[in-house]
Amino acid sequence: MSTIDINIETYSGPFDLLLDLIRKNKIDIYDVNINDITSQYLDYLSKASALNIEIRVEFLYLAATLINIKTKMLLPKDLDDSENLQSDLVEQLILYSKFKFQSEVLRKLYDKNKLSFTRYTDLNSFDIGTDFKVVGSTYRLNSSINRLLNGAFEDEGTDSQTVIFKDKYKVEYLAQSIIEDINKLNKLDFSKVVNKKEKNFIITAFLAVLELLNQGKINFYQEENFSDIYLEKK
């Protein structure tokens, strides 16, 4: 596996990062191994959080989507569903890569003054990578997390599209803390863990939950849509 520099600011969106990880692994989009790419994607976000790098919320949505696909692949009854989800993800990656390629072609023409515009057009702002599909229980998890985040953003008067991580919050430490609390209580109400906490803590805690789900150490459930998230040991 190749060494990957942690500089998330260079990516226009989560699909941009995912495509770069695929390219650096020198594999075809159609041959993507969900287990490997999910682990690398989560590892990248975890390292970015530890380096105080800004991460937009849509990067976390794609992380949850990858977790959802990986989880369904482990369950025989959900195998067909997981294959459909993976196929949808691959199609969106291909579509994104095509638009990305075309935008680069347009950029080169623009730089050579072969195209004229009535006003400046920033091709960097062209992004279709945030409109991916999230289904099932992971969608409800995303919705609940988003609700918690929106409350934190409103309290702090912060743009909900940007989160700045602080060094005092580490994914691995919060993951260990969550496991310890689950062992003591049998189940853990995630909303109480992040209640009245600042946005950086909530995002890092969410990453910790995703990492624990990815490692197969915990399960989560909700009694109904948009209700509290309960975590329990697997």
PDB file of C-alpha atoms in Angstrom:
ATOM      1  CA  MET A   1       0.000   0.000   0.000  1.00  0.00           C
ATOM      2  CA  SER A   2       1.387   3.404  -0.923  1.00  0.00           C
ATOM      3  CA  THR A   3       1.998   6.174   1.589  1.00  0.00           C
ATOM      4  CA  ILE A   4      -0.707   8.841   1.445  1.00  0.00           C
ATOM      5  CA  ASP A   5      -0.087  12.482   2.364  1.00  0.00           C
ATOM      6  CA  ILE A   6      -2.732  14.005   4.639  1.00  0.00           C
ATOM      7  CA  ASN A   7      -3.907  17.182   2.932  1.00  0.00           C
ATOM      8  CA  ILE A   8      -7.682  17.058   2.641  1.00  0.00           C
ATOM      9  CA  GLU A   9      -7.847  20.711   1.606  1.00  0.00           C
ATOM     10  CA  THR A  10      -6.673  19.707  -1.873  1.00  0.00           C
ATOM     11  CA  TYR A  11      -9.867  17.723  -2.492  1.00  0.00           C
ATOM     12  CA  SER A  12     -13.021  19.383  -3.798  1.00  0.00           C
ATOM     13  CA  GLY A  13     -15.250  16.738  -2.236  1.00  0.00           C
ATOM     14  CA  PRO A  14     -15.388  13.197  -0.819  1.00  0.00           C
ATOM     15  CA  PHE A  15     -15.479  11.535  -4.245  1.00  0.00           C
ATOM     16  CA  ASP A  16     -12.332  13.435  -5.184  1.00  0.00           C
ATOM     17  CA  LEU A  17     -10.574  11.907  -2.177  1.00  0.00           C
ATOM     18  CA  LEU A  18     -11.987   8.446  -2.888  1.00  0.00           C
ATOM     19  CA  LEU A  19     -10.828   8.533  -6.510  1.00  0.00           C
ATOM     20  CA  ASP A  20      -7.354   9.588  -5.411  1.00  0.00           C
ATOM     21  CA  LEU A  21      -7.145   6.677  -2.971  1.00  0.00           C
ATOM     22  CA  ILE A  22      -8.199   4.297  -5.756  1.00  0.00           C
ATOM     23  CA  ARG A  23      -5.642   5.807  -8.137  1.00  0.00           C
ATOM     24  CA  LYS A  24      -2.817   5.549  -5.598  1.00  0.00           C
ATOM     25  CA  ASN A  25      -3.673   1.888  -5.058  1.00  0.00           C
ATOM     26  CA  LYS A  26      -3.436   1.393  -8.842  1.00  0.00           C
ATOM     27  CA  ILE A  27      -6.741  -0.449  -9.126  1.00  0.00           C
ATOM     28  CA  ASP A  28      -9.625  -0.159 -11.556  1.00  0.00           C
ATOM     29  CA  ILE A  29     -12.794   1.532 -10.302  1.00  0.00           C
ATOM     30  CA  TYR A  30     -14.755  -1.598 -11.191  1.00  0.00           C
ATOM     31  CA  ASP A  31     -12.438  -3.699  -9.004  1.00  0.00           C
ATOM     32  CA  VAL A  32     -12.687  -1.574  -5.870  1.00  0.00           C
ATOM     33  CA  ASN A  33     -12.436  -3.612  -2.659  1.00  0.00           C
ATOM     34  CA  ILE A  34     -14.944  -1.990  -0.298  1.00  0.00           C
ATOM     35  CA  ASN A  35     -13.233  -3.347   2.827  1.00  0.00           C
ATOM     36  CA  ASP A  36      -9.839  -1.938   1.877  1.00  0.00           C
ATOM     37  CA  ILE A  37     -11.030   1.405   0.527  1.00  0.00           C
ATOM     38  CA  THR A  38     -13.330   1.954   3.545  1.00  0.00           C
ATOM     39  CA  SER A  39     -10.460   1.351   5.970  1.00  0.00           C
ATOM     40  CA  GLN A  40      -8.187   3.711   4.026  1.00  0.00           C
ATOM     41  CA  TYR A  41     -10.862   6.403   3.774  1.00  0.00           C
ATOM     42  CA  LEU A  42     -11.603   6.284   7.515  1.00  0.00           C
ATOM     43  CA  ASP A  43      -7.892   6.207   8.309  1.00  0.00           C
ATOM     44  CA  TYR A  44      -7.403   9.315   6.173  1.00  0.00           C
ATOM     45  CA  LEU A  45     -10.178  11.204   7.987  1.00  0.00           C
ATOM     46  CA  SER A  46      -8.861  10.090  11.376  1.00  0.00           C
ATOM     47  CA  LYS A  47      -5.355  11.329  10.573  1.00  0.00           C
ATOM     48  CA  ALA A  48      -6.763  14.573   9.191  1.00  0.00           C
ATOM     49  CA  SER A  49      -8.671  15.174  12.428  1.00  0.00           C
ATOM     50  CA  ALA A  50      -5.500  14.612  14.449  1.00  0.00           C
ATOM     51  CA  LEU A  51      -3.671  17.222  12.366  1.00  0.00           C
ATOM     52  CA  ASN A  52      -6.226  19.979  12.986  1.00  0.00           C
ATOM     53  CA  ILE A  53      -7.343  19.955   9.332  1.00  0.00           C
ATOM     54  CA  GLU A  54     -10.723  21.262   8.214  1.00  0.00           C
ATOM     55  CA  ILE A  55     -13.196  18.544   7.188  1.00  0.00           C
ATOM     56  CA  ARG A  56     -16.554  19.237   5.572  1.00  0.00           C
ATOM     57  CA  VAL A  57     -19.586  17.251   6.687  1.00  0.00           C
ATOM     58  CA  GLU A  58     -20.113  15.574   3.294  1.00  0.00           C
ATOM     59  CA  PHE A  59     -16.855  13.665   3.800  1.00  0.00           C
ATOM     60  CA  LEU A  60     -18.482  12.022   6.829  1.00  0.00           C
ATOM     61  CA  TYR A  61     -21.620  11.175   4.853  1.00  0.00           C
ATOM     62  CA  LEU A  62     -19.559   9.198   2.362  1.00  0.00           C
ATOM     63  CA  ALA A  63     -17.780   7.482   5.256  1.00  0.00           C
ATOM     64  CA  ALA A  64     -21.150   6.349   6.605  1.00  0.00           C
ATOM     65  CA  THR A  65     -22.161   5.180   3.119  1.00  0.00           C
ATOM     66  CA  LEU A  66     -19.030   3.037   2.813  1.00  0.00           C
ATOM     67  CA  ILE A  67     -19.666   1.576   6.270  1.00  0.00           C
ATOM     68  CA  ASN A  68     -23.242   0.759   5.251  1.00  0.00           C
ATOM     69  CA  ILE A  69     -22.130  -1.102   2.122  1.00  0.00           C
ATOM     70  CA  LYS A  70     -19.408  -2.980   3.988  1.00  0.00           C
ATOM     71  CA  THR A  71     -21.818  -4.009   6.762  1.00  0.00           C
ATOM     72  CA  LYS A  72     -24.417  -5.303   4.310  1.00  0.00           C
ATOM     73  CA  MET A  73     -21.750  -7.319   2.495  1.00  0.00           C
ATOM     74  CA  LEU A  74     -21.194  -9.296   5.710  1.00  0.00           C
ATOM     75  CA  LEU A  75     -24.855 -10.291   5.964  1.00  0.00           C
ATOM     76  CA  PRO A  76     -26.071 -13.008   3.536  1.00  0.00           C
ATOM     77  CA  LYS A  77     -29.637 -11.690   3.509  1.00  0.00           C
ATOM     78  CA  ASP A  78     -28.382  -8.238   2.514  1.00  0.00           C
ATOM     79  CA  LEU A  79     -25.899  -9.444  -0.104  1.00  0.00           C
ATOM     80  CA  ASP A  80     -27.999  -8.390  -3.094  1.00  0.00           C
ATOM     81  CA  ASP A  81     -28.675  -5.015  -1.489  1.00  0.00           C
ATOM     82  CA  SER A  82     -24.968  -4.490  -0.813  1.00  0.00           C
ATOM     83  CA  GLU A  83     -24.131  -5.346  -4.428  1.00  0.00           C
ATOM     84  CA  ASN A  84     -26.673  -2.779  -5.624  1.00  0.00           C
ATOM     85  CA  LEU A  85     -25.260  -0.143  -3.284  1.00  0.00           C
ATOM     86  CA  GLN A  86     -21.719  -0.880  -4.419  1.00  0.00           C
ATOM     87  CA  SER A  87     -22.817  -0.732  -8.060  1.00  0.00           C
ATOM     88  CA  ASP A  88     -24.478   2.654  -7.434  1.00  0.00           C
ATOM     89  CA  LEU A  89     -21.317   3.935  -5.761  1.00  0.00           C
ATOM     90  CA  VAL A  90     -19.142   2.780  -8.667  1.00  0.00           C
ATOM     91  CA  GLU A  91     -21.493   4.423 -11.184  1.00  0.00           C
ATOM     92  CA  GLN A  92     -21.338   7.708  -9.297  1.00  0.00           C
ATOM     93  CA  LEU A  93     -17.547   7.486  -9.084  1.00  0.00           C
ATOM     94  CA  ILE A  94     -17.349   6.929 -12.838  1.00  0.00           C
ATOM     95  CA  LEU A  95     -19.731   9.819 -13.502  1.00  0.00           C
ATOM     96  CA  TYR A  96     -17.751  12.076 -11.184  1.00  0.00           C
ATOM     97  CA  SER A  97     -14.447  11.098 -12.817  1.00  0.00           C
ATOM     98  CA  LYS A  98     -15.876  11.889 -16.270  1.00  0.00           C
ATOM     99  CA  PHE A  99     -17.035  15.333 -15.183  1.00  0.00           C
ATOM    100  CA  LYS A 100     -13.730  15.912 -13.439  1.00  0.00           C
ATOM    101  CA  PHE A 101     -11.868  15.032 -16.639  1.00  0.00           C
ATOM    102  CA  GLN A 102     -14.073  17.329 -18.728  1.00  0.00           C
ATOM    103  CA  SER A 103     -13.622  20.173 -16.255  1.00  0.00           C
ATOM    104  CA  GLU A 104      -9.840  19.792 -16.589  1.00  0.00           C
ATOM    105  CA  VAL A 105     -10.142  19.908 -20.387  1.00  0.00           C
ATOM    106  CA  LEU A 106     -12.171  23.105 -20.118  1.00  0.00           C
ATOM    107  CA  ARG A 107      -9.650  24.540 -17.670  1.00  0.00           C
ATOM    108  CA  LYS A 108      -6.760  23.954 -20.075  1.00  0.00           C
ATOM    109  CA  LEU A 109      -8.670  25.571 -22.923  1.00  0.00           C
ATOM    110  CA  TYR A 110      -9.509  28.502 -20.708  1.00  0.00           C
ATOM    111  CA  ASP A 111      -5.871  28.896 -19.640  1.00  0.00           C
ATOM    112  CA  LYS A 112      -4.842  28.995 -23.292  1.00  0.00           C
ATOM    113  CA  ASN A 113      -7.447  31.677 -24.007  1.00  0.00           C
ATOM    114  CA  LYS A 114      -9.263  29.421 -26.432  1.00  0.00           C
ATOM    115  CA  LEU A 115     -12.501  29.995 -24.619  1.00  0.00           C
ATOM    116  CA  SER A 116     -14.067  33.290 -23.613  1.00  0.00           C
ATOM    117  CA  PHE A 117     -16.541  33.795 -20.814  1.00  0.00           C
ATOM    118  CA  THR A 118     -18.797  36.717 -20.006  1.00  0.00           C
ATOM    119  CA  ARG A 119     -17.435  36.552 -16.488  1.00  0.00           C
ATOM    120  CA  TYR A 120     -14.859  34.533 -14.582  1.00  0.00           C
ATOM    121  CA  THR A 121     -15.898  30.930 -14.058  1.00  0.00           C
ATOM    122  CA  ASP A 122     -14.258  29.014 -11.237  1.00  0.00           C
ATOM    123  CA  LEU A 123     -14.117  25.405 -12.394  1.00  0.00           C
ATOM    124  CA  ASN A 124     -12.976  24.376  -8.922  1.00  0.00           C
ATOM    125  CA  SER A 125     -16.494  25.052  -7.710  1.00  0.00           C
ATOM    126  CA  PHE A 126     -17.877  22.400 -10.054  1.00  0.00           C
ATOM    127  CA  ASP A 127     -18.758  19.532  -7.723  1.00  0.00           C
ATOM    128  CA  ILE A 128     -21.224  16.672  -8.097  1.00  0.00           C
ATOM    129  CA  GLY A 129     -19.545  14.523  -5.505  1.00  0.00           C
ATOM    130  CA  THR A 130     -21.818  15.282  -2.570  1.00  0.00           C
ATOM    131  CA  ASP A 131     -25.032  13.897  -4.051  1.00  0.00           C
ATOM    132  CA  PHE A 132     -24.529  10.234  -3.251  1.00  0.00           C
ATOM    133  CA  LYS A 133     -27.111   7.756  -1.999  1.00  0.00           C
ATOM    134  CA  VAL A 134     -27.333   6.802   1.664  1.00  0.00           C
ATOM    135  CA  VAL A 135     -29.962   4.253   2.552  1.00  0.00           C
ATOM    136  CA  GLY A 136     -31.221   2.169   5.419  1.00  0.00           C
ATOM    137  CA  SER A 137     -30.188   2.521   9.017  1.00  0.00           C
ATOM    138  CA  THR A 138     -27.037   4.445   8.135  1.00  0.00           C
ATOM    139  CA  TYR A 139     -29.187   7.171   6.629  1.00  0.00           C
ATOM    140  CA  ARG A 140     -31.004   7.491   9.944  1.00  0.00           C
ATOM    141  CA  LEU A 141     -27.653   7.624  11.709  1.00  0.00           C
ATOM    142  CA  ASN A 142     -26.554  10.433   9.394  1.00  0.00           C
ATOM    143  CA  SER A 143     -29.791  12.333   9.981  1.00  0.00           C
ATOM    144  CA  SER A 144     -29.468  12.102  13.742  1.00  0.00           C
ATOM    145  CA  ILE A 145     -25.818  13.139  13.660  1.00  0.00           C
ATOM    146  CA  ASN A 146     -26.693  16.035  11.365  1.00  0.00           C
ATOM    147  CA  ARG A 147     -29.380  17.148  13.814  1.00  0.00           C
ATOM    148  CA  LEU A 148     -26.851  17.160  16.658  1.00  0.00           C
ATOM    149  CA  LEU A 149     -24.345  19.029  14.516  1.00  0.00           C
ATOM    150  CA  ASN A 150     -26.835  21.663  13.434  1.00  0.00           C
ATOM    151  CA  GLY A 151     -27.574  22.389  17.083  1.00  0.00           C
ATOM    152  CA  ALA A 152     -23.877  22.751  17.846  1.00  0.00           C
ATOM    153  CA  PHE A 153     -23.298  24.964  14.814  1.00  0.00           C
ATOM    154  CA  GLU A 154     -26.207  27.217  15.757  1.00  0.00           C
ATOM    155  CA  ASP A 155     -24.914  27.533  19.322  1.00  0.00           C
ATOM    156  CA  GLU A 156     -21.447  28.505  18.095  1.00  0.00           C
ATOM    157  CA  GLY A 157     -22.550  30.532  15.073  1.00  0.00           C
ATOM    158  CA  THR A 158     -20.423  28.418  12.726  1.00  0.00           C
ATOM    159  CA  ASP A 159     -20.823  27.513   9.062  1.00  0.00           C
ATOM    160  CA  SER A 160     -22.295  23.996   9.028  1.00  0.00           C
ATOM    161  CA  GLN A 161     -20.183  23.001   6.011  1.00  0.00           C
ATOM    162  CA  THR A 162     -16.831  23.390   7.768  1.00  0.00           C
ATOM    163  CA  VAL A 163     -15.510  21.793  10.921  1.00  0.00           C
ATOM    164  CA  ILE A 164     -12.122  22.580  12.435  1.00  0.00           C
ATOM    165  CA  PHE A 165     -10.728  19.752  14.542  1.00  0.00           C
ATOM    166  CA  LYS A 166      -8.671  20.461  17.628  1.00  0.00           C
ATOM    167  CA  ASP A 167      -5.761  18.377  18.847  1.00  0.00           C
ATOM    168  CA  LYS A 168      -7.396  17.731  22.211  1.00  0.00           C
ATOM    169  CA  TYR A 169      -9.933  15.412  20.556  1.00  0.00           C
ATOM    170  CA  LYS A 170      -8.472  12.179  19.212  1.00  0.00           C
ATOM    171  CA  VAL A 171     -10.534   9.540  17.393  1.00  0.00           C
ATOM    172  CA  GLU A 172      -8.684   6.637  19.017  1.00  0.00           C
ATOM    173  CA  TYR A 173      -9.149   8.050  22.531  1.00  0.00           C
ATOM    174  CA  LEU A 174     -12.864   8.664  22.062  1.00  0.00           C
ATOM    175  CA  ALA A 175     -13.296   5.204  20.514  1.00  0.00           C
ATOM    176  CA  GLN A 176     -11.693   3.629  23.582  1.00  0.00           C
ATOM    177  CA  SER A 177     -13.848   5.770  25.882  1.00  0.00           C
ATOM    178  CA  ILE A 178     -17.011   4.722  24.030  1.00  0.00           C
ATOM    179  CA  ILE A 179     -16.081   1.024  24.331  1.00  0.00           C
ATOM    180  CA  GLU A 180     -15.407   1.425  28.063  1.00  0.00           C
ATOM    181  CA  ASP A 181     -18.771   3.154  28.602  1.00  0.00           C
ATOM    182  CA  ILE A 182     -20.608   0.458  26.625  1.00  0.00           C
ATOM    183  CA  ASN A 183     -18.932  -2.249  28.730  1.00  0.00           C
ATOM    184  CA  LYS A 184     -20.104  -0.514  31.899  1.00  0.00           C
ATOM    185  CA  LEU A 185     -23.647   0.331  30.772  1.00  0.00           C
ATOM    186  CA  ASN A 186     -24.333  -2.464  28.221  1.00  0.00           C
ATOM    187  CA  LYS A 187     -25.701   0.199  25.886  1.00  0.00           C
ATOM    188  CA  LEU A 188     -24.810   3.837  25.367  1.00  0.00           C
ATOM    189  CA  ASP A 189     -27.024   6.754  24.344  1.00  0.00           C
ATOM    190  CA  PHE A 190     -24.853   8.644  21.855  1.00  0.00           C
ATOM    191  CA  SER A 191     -26.836  11.871  22.245  1.00  0.00           C
ATOM    192  CA  LYS A 192     -25.885  11.971  25.929  1.00  0.00           C
ATOM    193  CA  VAL A 193     -22.231  11.457  25.066  1.00  0.00           C
ATOM    194  CA  VAL A 194     -22.210  14.561  22.862  1.00  0.00           C
ATOM    195  CA  ASN A 195     -24.846  16.577  24.722  1.00  0.00           C
ATOM    196  CA  LYS A 196     -23.832  20.238  25.020  1.00  0.00           C
ATOM    197  CA  LYS A 197     -20.416  19.465  23.548  1.00  0.00           C
ATOM    198  CA  GLU A 198     -18.758  21.654  20.934  1.00  0.00           C
ATOM    199  CA  LYS A 199     -18.884  20.741  17.256  1.00  0.00           C
ATOM    200  CA  ASN A 200     -15.314  19.408  17.161  1.00  0.00           C
ATOM    201  CA  PHE A 201     -16.098  16.865  19.868  1.00  0.00           C
ATOM    202  CA  ILE A 202     -19.295  15.730  18.108  1.00  0.00           C
ATOM    203  CA  ILE A 203     -17.553  15.208  14.771  1.00  0.00           C
ATOM    204  CA  THR A 204     -14.628  13.358  16.351  1.00  0.00           C
ATOM    205  CA  ALA A 205     -17.030  11.179  18.345  1.00  0.00           C
ATOM    206  CA  PHE A 206     -18.918  10.396  15.125  1.00  0.00           C
ATOM    207  CA  LEU A 207     -15.651   9.376  13.461  1.00  0.00           C
ATOM    208  CA  ALA A 208     -14.902   7.168  16.473  1.00  0.00           C
ATOM    209  CA  VAL A 209     -18.304   5.464  16.118  1.00  0.00           C
ATOM    210  CA  LEU A 210     -17.697   4.913  12.389  1.00  0.00           C
ATOM    211  CA  GLU A 211     -14.293   3.419  13.145  1.00  0.00           C
ATOM    212  CA  LEU A 212     -15.772   1.045  15.745  1.00  0.00           C
ATOM    213  CA  LEU A 213     -18.497   0.032  13.288  1.00  0.00           C
ATOM    214  CA  ASN A 214     -15.848  -0.526  10.637  1.00  0.00           C
ATOM    215  CA  GLN A 215     -13.885  -2.760  13.038  1.00  0.00           C
ATOM    216  CA  GLY A 216     -17.032  -4.718  13.877  1.00  0.00           C
ATOM    217  CA  LYS A 217     -16.762  -3.921  17.590  1.00  0.00           C
ATOM    218  CA  ILE A 218     -20.183  -2.293  18.089  1.00  0.00           C
ATOM    219  CA  ASN A 219     -23.718  -2.147  16.726  1.00  0.00           C
ATOM    220  CA  PHE A 220     -26.114   0.779  16.758  1.00  0.00           C
ATOM    221  CA  TYR A 221     -29.885   1.005  16.657  1.00  0.00           C
ATOM    222  CA  GLN A 222     -32.662   3.575  16.805  1.00  0.00           C
ATOM    223  CA  GLU A 223     -36.199   2.987  17.993  1.00  0.00           C
ATOM    224  CA  GLU A 224     -37.546   5.226  15.234  1.00  0.00           C
ATOM    225  CA  ASN A 225     -36.351   7.654  12.565  1.00  0.00           C
ATOM    226  CA  PHE A 226     -34.394  10.641  13.900  1.00  0.00           C
ATOM    227  CA  SER A 227     -34.557   9.290  17.468  1.00  0.00           C
ATOM    228  CA  ASP A 228     -31.610   8.840  19.822  1.00  0.00           C
ATOM    229  CA  ILE A 229     -28.761   6.602  18.686  1.00  0.00           C
ATOM    230  CA  TYR A 230     -27.962   3.693  20.983  1.00  0.00           C
ATOM    231  CA  LEU A 231     -24.610   1.923  20.821  1.00  0.00           C
ATOM    232  CA  GLU A 232     -24.022  -1.601  22.101  1.00  0.00           C
ATOM    233  CA  LYS A 233     -21.204  -4.129  22.034  1.00  0.00           C
ATOM    234  CA  LYS A 234     -21.310  -6.569  19.136  1.00  0.00           C
TER     235      LYS A 234
END
